[in-house]
mmCIF file of C-alpha atoms in Angstrom:
data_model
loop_
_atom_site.group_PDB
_atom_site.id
_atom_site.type_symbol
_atom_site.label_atom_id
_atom_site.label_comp_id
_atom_site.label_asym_id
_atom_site.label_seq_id
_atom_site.Cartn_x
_atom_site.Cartn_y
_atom_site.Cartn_z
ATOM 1 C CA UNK A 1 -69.335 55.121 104.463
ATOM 2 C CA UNK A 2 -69.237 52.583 101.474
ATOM 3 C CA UNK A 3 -71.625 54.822 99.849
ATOM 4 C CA UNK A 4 -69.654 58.340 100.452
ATOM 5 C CA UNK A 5 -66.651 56.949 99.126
ATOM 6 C CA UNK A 6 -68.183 55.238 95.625
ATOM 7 C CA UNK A 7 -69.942 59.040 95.254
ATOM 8 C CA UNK A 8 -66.550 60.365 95.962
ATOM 9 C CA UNK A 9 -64.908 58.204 93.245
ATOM 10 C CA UNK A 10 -67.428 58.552 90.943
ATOM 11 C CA UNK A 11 -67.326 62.713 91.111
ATOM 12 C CA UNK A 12 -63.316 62.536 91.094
ATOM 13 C CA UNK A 13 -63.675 60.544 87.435
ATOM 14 C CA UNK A 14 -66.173 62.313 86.006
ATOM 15 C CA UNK A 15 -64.120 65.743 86.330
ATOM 16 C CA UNK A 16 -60.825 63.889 85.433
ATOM 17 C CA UNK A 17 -63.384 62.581 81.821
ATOM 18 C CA UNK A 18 -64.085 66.384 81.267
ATOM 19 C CA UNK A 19 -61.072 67.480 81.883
ATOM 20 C CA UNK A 20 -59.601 64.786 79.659
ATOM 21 C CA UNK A 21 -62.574 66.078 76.798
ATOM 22 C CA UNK A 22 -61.807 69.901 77.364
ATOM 23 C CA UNK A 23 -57.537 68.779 76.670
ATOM 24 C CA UNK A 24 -58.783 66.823 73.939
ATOM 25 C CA UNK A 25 -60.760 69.453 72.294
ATOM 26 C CA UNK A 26 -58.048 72.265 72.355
ATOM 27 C CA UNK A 27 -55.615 69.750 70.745
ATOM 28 C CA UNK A 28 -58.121 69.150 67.849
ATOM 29 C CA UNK A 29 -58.209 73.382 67.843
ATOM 30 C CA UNK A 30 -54.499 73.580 67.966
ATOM 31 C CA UNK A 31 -54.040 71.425 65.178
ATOM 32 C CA UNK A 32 -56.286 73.124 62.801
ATOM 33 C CA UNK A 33 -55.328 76.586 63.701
ATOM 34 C CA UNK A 34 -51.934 75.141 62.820
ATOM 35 C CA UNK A 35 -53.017 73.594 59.449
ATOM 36 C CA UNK A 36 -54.391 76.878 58.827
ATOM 37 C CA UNK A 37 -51.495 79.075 59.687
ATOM 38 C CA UNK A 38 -48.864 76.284 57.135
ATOM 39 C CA UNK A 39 -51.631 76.739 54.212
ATOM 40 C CA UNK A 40 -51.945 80.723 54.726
ATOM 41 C CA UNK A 41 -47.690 80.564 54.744
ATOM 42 C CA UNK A 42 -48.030 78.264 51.530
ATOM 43 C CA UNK A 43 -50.242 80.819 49.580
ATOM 44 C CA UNK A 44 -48.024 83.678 51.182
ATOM 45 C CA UNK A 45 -45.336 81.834 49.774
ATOM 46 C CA UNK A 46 -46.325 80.612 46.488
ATOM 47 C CA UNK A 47 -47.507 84.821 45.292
ATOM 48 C CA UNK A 48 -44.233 86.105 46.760
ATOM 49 C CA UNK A 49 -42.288 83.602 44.548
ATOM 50 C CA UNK A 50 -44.679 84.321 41.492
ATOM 51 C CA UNK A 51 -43.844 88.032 42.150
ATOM 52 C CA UNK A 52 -40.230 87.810 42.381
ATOM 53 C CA UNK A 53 -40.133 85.272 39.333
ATOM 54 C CA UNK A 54 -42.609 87.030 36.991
ATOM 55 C CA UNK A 55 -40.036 89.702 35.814
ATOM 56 C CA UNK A 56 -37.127 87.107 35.182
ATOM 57 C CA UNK A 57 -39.577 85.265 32.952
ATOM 58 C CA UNK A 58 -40.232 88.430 31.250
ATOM 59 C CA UNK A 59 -36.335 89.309 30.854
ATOM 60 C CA UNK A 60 -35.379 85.920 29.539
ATOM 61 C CA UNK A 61 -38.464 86.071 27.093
ATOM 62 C CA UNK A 62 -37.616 89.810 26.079
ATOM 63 C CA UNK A 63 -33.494 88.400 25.239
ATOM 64 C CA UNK A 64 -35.098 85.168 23.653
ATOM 65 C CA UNK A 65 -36.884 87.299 20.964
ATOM 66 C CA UNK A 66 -34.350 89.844 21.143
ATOM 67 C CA UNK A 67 -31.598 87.048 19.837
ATOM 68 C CA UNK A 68 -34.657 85.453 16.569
ATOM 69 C CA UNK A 69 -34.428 89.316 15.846
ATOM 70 C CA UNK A 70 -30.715 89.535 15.614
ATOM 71 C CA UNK A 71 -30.837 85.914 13.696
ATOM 72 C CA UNK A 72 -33.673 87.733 11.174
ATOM 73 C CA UNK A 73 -31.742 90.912 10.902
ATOM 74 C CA UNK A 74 -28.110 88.722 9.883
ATOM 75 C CA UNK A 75 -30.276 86.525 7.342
ATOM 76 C CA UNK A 76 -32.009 89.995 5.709
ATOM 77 C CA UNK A 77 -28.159 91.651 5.239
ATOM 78 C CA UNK A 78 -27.231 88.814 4.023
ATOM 79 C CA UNK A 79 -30.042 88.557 1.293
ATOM 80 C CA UNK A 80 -29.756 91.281 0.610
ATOM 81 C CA UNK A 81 -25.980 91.587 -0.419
ATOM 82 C CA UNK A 82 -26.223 87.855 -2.428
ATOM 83 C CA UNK A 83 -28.817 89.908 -4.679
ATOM 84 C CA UNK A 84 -25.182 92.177 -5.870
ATOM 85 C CA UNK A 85 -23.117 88.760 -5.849
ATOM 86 C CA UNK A 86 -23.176 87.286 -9.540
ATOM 87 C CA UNK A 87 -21.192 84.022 -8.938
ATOM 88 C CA UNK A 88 -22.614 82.775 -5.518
ATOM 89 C CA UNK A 89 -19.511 79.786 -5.818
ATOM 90 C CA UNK A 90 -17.138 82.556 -4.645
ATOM 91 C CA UNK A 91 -19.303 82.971 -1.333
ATOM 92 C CA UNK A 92 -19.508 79.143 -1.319
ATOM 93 C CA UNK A 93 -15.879 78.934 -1.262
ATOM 94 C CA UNK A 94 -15.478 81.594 1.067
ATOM 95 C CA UNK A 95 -13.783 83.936 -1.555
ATOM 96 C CA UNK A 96 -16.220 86.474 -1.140
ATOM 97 C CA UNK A 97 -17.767 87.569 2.278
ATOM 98 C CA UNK A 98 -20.179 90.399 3.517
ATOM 99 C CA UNK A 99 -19.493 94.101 2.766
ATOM 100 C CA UNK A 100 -21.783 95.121 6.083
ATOM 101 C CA UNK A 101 -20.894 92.748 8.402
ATOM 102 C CA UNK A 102 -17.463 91.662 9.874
ATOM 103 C CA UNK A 103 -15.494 89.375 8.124
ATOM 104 C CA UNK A 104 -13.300 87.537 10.105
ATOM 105 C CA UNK A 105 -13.393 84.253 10.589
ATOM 106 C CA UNK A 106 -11.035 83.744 13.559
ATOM 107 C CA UNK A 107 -12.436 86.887 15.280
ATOM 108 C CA UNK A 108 -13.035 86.077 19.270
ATOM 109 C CA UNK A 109 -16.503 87.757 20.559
ATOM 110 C CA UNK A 110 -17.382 89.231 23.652
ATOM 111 C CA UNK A 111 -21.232 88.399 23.267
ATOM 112 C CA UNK A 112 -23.634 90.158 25.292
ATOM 113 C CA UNK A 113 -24.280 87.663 28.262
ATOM 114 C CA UNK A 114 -20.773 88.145 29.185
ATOM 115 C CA UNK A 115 -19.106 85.031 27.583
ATOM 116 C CA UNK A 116 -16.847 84.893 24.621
ATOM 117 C CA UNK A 117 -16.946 82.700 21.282
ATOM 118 C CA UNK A 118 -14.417 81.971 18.679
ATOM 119 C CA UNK A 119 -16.000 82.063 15.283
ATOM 120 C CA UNK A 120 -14.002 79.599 13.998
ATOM 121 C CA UNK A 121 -15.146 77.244 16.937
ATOM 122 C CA UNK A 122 -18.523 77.924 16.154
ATOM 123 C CA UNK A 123 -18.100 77.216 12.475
ATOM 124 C CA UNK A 124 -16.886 73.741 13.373
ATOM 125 C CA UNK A 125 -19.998 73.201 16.062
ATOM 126 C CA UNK A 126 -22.287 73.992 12.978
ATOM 127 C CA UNK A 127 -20.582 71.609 10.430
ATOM 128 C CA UNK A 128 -19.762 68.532 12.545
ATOM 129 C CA UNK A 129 -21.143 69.381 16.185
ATOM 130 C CA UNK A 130 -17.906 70.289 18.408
ATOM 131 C CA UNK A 131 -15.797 73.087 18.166
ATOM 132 C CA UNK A 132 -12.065 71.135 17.315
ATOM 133 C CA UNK A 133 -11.519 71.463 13.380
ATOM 134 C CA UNK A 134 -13.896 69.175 11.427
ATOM 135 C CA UNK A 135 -12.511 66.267 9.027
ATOM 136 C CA UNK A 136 -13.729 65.492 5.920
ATOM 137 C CA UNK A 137 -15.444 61.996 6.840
ATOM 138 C CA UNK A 138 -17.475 64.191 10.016
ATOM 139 C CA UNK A 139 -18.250 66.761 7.036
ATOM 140 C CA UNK A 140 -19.610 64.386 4.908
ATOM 141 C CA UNK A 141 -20.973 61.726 7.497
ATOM 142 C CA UNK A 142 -24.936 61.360 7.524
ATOM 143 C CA UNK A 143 -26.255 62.394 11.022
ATOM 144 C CA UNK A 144 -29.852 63.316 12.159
ATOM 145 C CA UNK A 145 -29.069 67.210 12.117
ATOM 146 C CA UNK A 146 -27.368 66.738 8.497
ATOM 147 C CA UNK A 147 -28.748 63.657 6.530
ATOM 148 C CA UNK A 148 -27.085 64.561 3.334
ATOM 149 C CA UNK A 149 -24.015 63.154 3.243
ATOM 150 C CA UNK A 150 -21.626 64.621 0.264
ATOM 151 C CA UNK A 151 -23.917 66.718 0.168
ATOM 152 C CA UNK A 152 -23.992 68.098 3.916
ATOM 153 C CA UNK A 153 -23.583 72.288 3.532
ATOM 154 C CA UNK A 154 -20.025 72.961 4.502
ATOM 155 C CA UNK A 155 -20.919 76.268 6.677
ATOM 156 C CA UNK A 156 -18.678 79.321 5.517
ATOM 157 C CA UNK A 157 -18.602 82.455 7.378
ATOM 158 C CA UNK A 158 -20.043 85.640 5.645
ATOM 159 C CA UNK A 159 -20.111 87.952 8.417
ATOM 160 C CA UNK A 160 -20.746 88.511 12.145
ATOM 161 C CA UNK A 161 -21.756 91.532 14.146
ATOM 162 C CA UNK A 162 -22.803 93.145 17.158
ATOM 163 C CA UNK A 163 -26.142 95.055 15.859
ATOM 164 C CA UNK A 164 -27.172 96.834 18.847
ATOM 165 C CA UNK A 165 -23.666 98.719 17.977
ATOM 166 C CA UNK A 166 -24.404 98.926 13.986
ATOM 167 C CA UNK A 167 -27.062 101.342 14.548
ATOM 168 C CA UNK A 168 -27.394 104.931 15.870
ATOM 169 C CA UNK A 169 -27.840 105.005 19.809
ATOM 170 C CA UNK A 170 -31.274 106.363 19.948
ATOM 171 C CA UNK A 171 -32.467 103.603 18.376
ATOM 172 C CA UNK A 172 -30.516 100.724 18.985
ATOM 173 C CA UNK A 173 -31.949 97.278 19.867
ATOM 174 C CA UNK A 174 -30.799 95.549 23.055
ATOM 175 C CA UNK A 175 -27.700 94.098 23.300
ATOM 176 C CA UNK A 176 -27.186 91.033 20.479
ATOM 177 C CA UNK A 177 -24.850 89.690 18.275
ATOM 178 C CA UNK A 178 -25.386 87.571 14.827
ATOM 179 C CA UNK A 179 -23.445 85.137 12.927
ATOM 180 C CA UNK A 180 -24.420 84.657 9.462
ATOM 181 C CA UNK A 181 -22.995 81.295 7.303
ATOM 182 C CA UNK A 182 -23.578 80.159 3.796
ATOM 183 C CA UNK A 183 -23.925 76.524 2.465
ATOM 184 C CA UNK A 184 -24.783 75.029 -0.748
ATOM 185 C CA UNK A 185 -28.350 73.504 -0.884
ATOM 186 C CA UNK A 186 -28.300 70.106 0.018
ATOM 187 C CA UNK A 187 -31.030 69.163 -2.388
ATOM 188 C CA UNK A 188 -28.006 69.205 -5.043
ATOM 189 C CA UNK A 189 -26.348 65.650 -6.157
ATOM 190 C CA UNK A 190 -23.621 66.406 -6.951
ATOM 191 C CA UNK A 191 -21.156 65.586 -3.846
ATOM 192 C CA UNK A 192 -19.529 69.365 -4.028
ATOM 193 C CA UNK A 193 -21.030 71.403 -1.867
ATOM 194 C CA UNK A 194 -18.479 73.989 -2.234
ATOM 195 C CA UNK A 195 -20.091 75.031 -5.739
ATOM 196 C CA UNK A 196 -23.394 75.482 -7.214
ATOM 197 C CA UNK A 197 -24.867 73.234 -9.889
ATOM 198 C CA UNK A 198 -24.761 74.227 -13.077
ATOM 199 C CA UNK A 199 -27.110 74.263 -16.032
ATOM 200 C CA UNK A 200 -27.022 70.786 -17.998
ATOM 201 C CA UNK A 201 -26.243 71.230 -21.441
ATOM 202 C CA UNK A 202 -29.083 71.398 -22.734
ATOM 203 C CA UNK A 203 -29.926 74.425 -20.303
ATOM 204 C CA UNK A 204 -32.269 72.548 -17.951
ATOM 205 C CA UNK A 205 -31.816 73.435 -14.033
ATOM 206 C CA UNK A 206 -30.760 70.881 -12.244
ATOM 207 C CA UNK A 207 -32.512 70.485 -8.980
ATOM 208 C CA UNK A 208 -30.445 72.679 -6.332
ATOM 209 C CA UNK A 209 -28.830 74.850 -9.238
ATOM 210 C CA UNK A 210 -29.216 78.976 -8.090
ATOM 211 C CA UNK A 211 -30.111 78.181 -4.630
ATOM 212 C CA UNK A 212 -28.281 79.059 -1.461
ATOM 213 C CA UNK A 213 -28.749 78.158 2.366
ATOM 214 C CA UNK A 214 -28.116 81.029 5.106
ATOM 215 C CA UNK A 215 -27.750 79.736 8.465
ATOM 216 C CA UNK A 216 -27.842 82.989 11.397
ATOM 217 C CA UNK A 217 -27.162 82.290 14.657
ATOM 218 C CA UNK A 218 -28.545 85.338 17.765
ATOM 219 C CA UNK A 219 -26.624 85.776 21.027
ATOM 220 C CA UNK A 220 -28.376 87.773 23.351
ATOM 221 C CA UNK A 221 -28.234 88.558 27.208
ATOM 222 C CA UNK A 222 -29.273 85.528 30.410
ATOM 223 C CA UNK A 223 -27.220 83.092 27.569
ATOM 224 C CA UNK A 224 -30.641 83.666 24.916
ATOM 225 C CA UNK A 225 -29.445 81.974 21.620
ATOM 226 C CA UNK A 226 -31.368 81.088 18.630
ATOM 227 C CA UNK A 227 -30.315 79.243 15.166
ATOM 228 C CA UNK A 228 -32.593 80.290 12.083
ATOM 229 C CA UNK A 229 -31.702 79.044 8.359
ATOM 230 C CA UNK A 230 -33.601 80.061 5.267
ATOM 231 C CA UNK A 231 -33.396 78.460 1.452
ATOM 232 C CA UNK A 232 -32.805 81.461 -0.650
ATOM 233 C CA UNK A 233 -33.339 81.175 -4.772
ATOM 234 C CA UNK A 234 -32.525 83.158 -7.378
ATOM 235 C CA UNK A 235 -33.654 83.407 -11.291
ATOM 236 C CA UNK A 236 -32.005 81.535 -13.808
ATOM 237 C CA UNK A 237 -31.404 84.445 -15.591
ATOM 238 C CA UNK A 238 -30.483 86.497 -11.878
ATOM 239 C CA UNK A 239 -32.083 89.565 -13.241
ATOM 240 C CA UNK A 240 -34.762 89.517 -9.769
ATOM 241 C CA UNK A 241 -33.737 89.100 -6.088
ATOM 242 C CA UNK A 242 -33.435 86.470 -4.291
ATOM 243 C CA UNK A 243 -36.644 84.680 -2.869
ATOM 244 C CA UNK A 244 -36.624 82.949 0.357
ATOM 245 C CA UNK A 245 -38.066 79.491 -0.010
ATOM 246 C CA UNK A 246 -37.780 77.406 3.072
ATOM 247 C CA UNK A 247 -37.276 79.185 6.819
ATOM 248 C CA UNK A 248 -36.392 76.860 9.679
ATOM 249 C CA UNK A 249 -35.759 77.648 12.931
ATOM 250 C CA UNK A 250 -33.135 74.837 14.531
ATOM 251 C CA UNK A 251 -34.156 74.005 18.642
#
């Protein structure tokens, strides 16, 4: 009897150990299949987001070099109308401003993201770094954007415009608008930079004298906006154009 009933016991926990095994087992099956199914959804995931993401990356790139265009395009008009301005102090001074582009300097823009700007307000953000009205220390003070001092370039407006509505339609550029300013070069020491050096007396240049910085700013649409300036130089004698010198691009 002893002997049937050990037997007994011993049968009832060996099927109770493979039972336990064959639970055991699909668990460990379970689990991967799981692990599996989340790194499948992960990959799934991770192309479906690269898909959808692919063509705003490509959008925002396209307005990005659409706005450096508009930025080129302002600094080229303006070149090219300083080349028919004789006394560049009257565009210092803000006597004298673009022919091509819009004038005004209190316009309000509609640029093409959507938003508006006040010229004026941007004027300000590029001479002293906010858009209230700048004083004359914040002009002059020396700051890691504008080291000069004195002789900091006080930014006057020479034109703005909307080029992808200067040109015919069946060639015009994507939406983008360009603000063009002119300083004195900063390279002068003279503490006016309202009016270019002048000769000495003895007819020598002085260093700055016949030069002329153009700062262009590019709106263009998903809020793309880039800053370009260029050092532009003329001949003593003015009787060639205007040679760029020095490009920068401001990040």
């Amino acid at each position: 009897m002893w002997l049937r009933d050990r037997c007994a016991d011993d049968n009832t926990r060996g099927g109770q150990t493979g039972e336990t095994d064959r639970n055991a087992q699909s668990g460990a099956a379970l689990i991967a299949v799981l692990a599996i199914l989340m790194l499948v959804s992960v990959v799934g995931l991770g192309l479906a987001l690269t898909t959808s993401l692919e063509p705003a990356i490509a959008s925002a790139h396209e307005a990005s070099l659409s706005s450096a265009y508009a930025a080129e395009a302002g600094l080229a008009i303006a070149i090219h109308e300083l080349n028919g301005i004789a006394d560049w102090n009257l565009v210092l001074s803000g006597q004298v401003r673009s022919a091509i582009l819009q004038s005004s300097t209190d316009a309000r823009l509609l640029l093409p993201d959507g938003t508006q700007a006040d010229v004026r307000s941007l004027t300000n953000v590029a001479n002293c770094g906010h858009t209230a009205v700048c004083t004359n220390a914040e002009l002059d003070a020396f700051t890691t954007d504008r080291p000069w001092g004195p002789n900091n370039p006080r930014w006057q407006v020479f034109g703005h415009r909307r080029l992808d509505q200067f040109v015919s339609t069946d060639s015009a550029p994507p939406p983008c608008e360009v603000i063009v300013w002119v300083g004195d070069d900063p390279a002068e020491l003279d503490g006016d930079p309202l009016r270019d050096s002048q000769p000495a007396a003895d007819g020598t240049r002085r260093p700055g004298a016949g030069v002329i910085v153009v700062r262009a700013e590019g709106f263009g649409i998903r809020a793309a906006h880039r800053v370009v300036t260029v050092t532009v130089s003329r001949s003593p004698a003015g009787d060639q154009p205007p040679q760029v010198v020095a490009w920068r691009e401001i990040r």
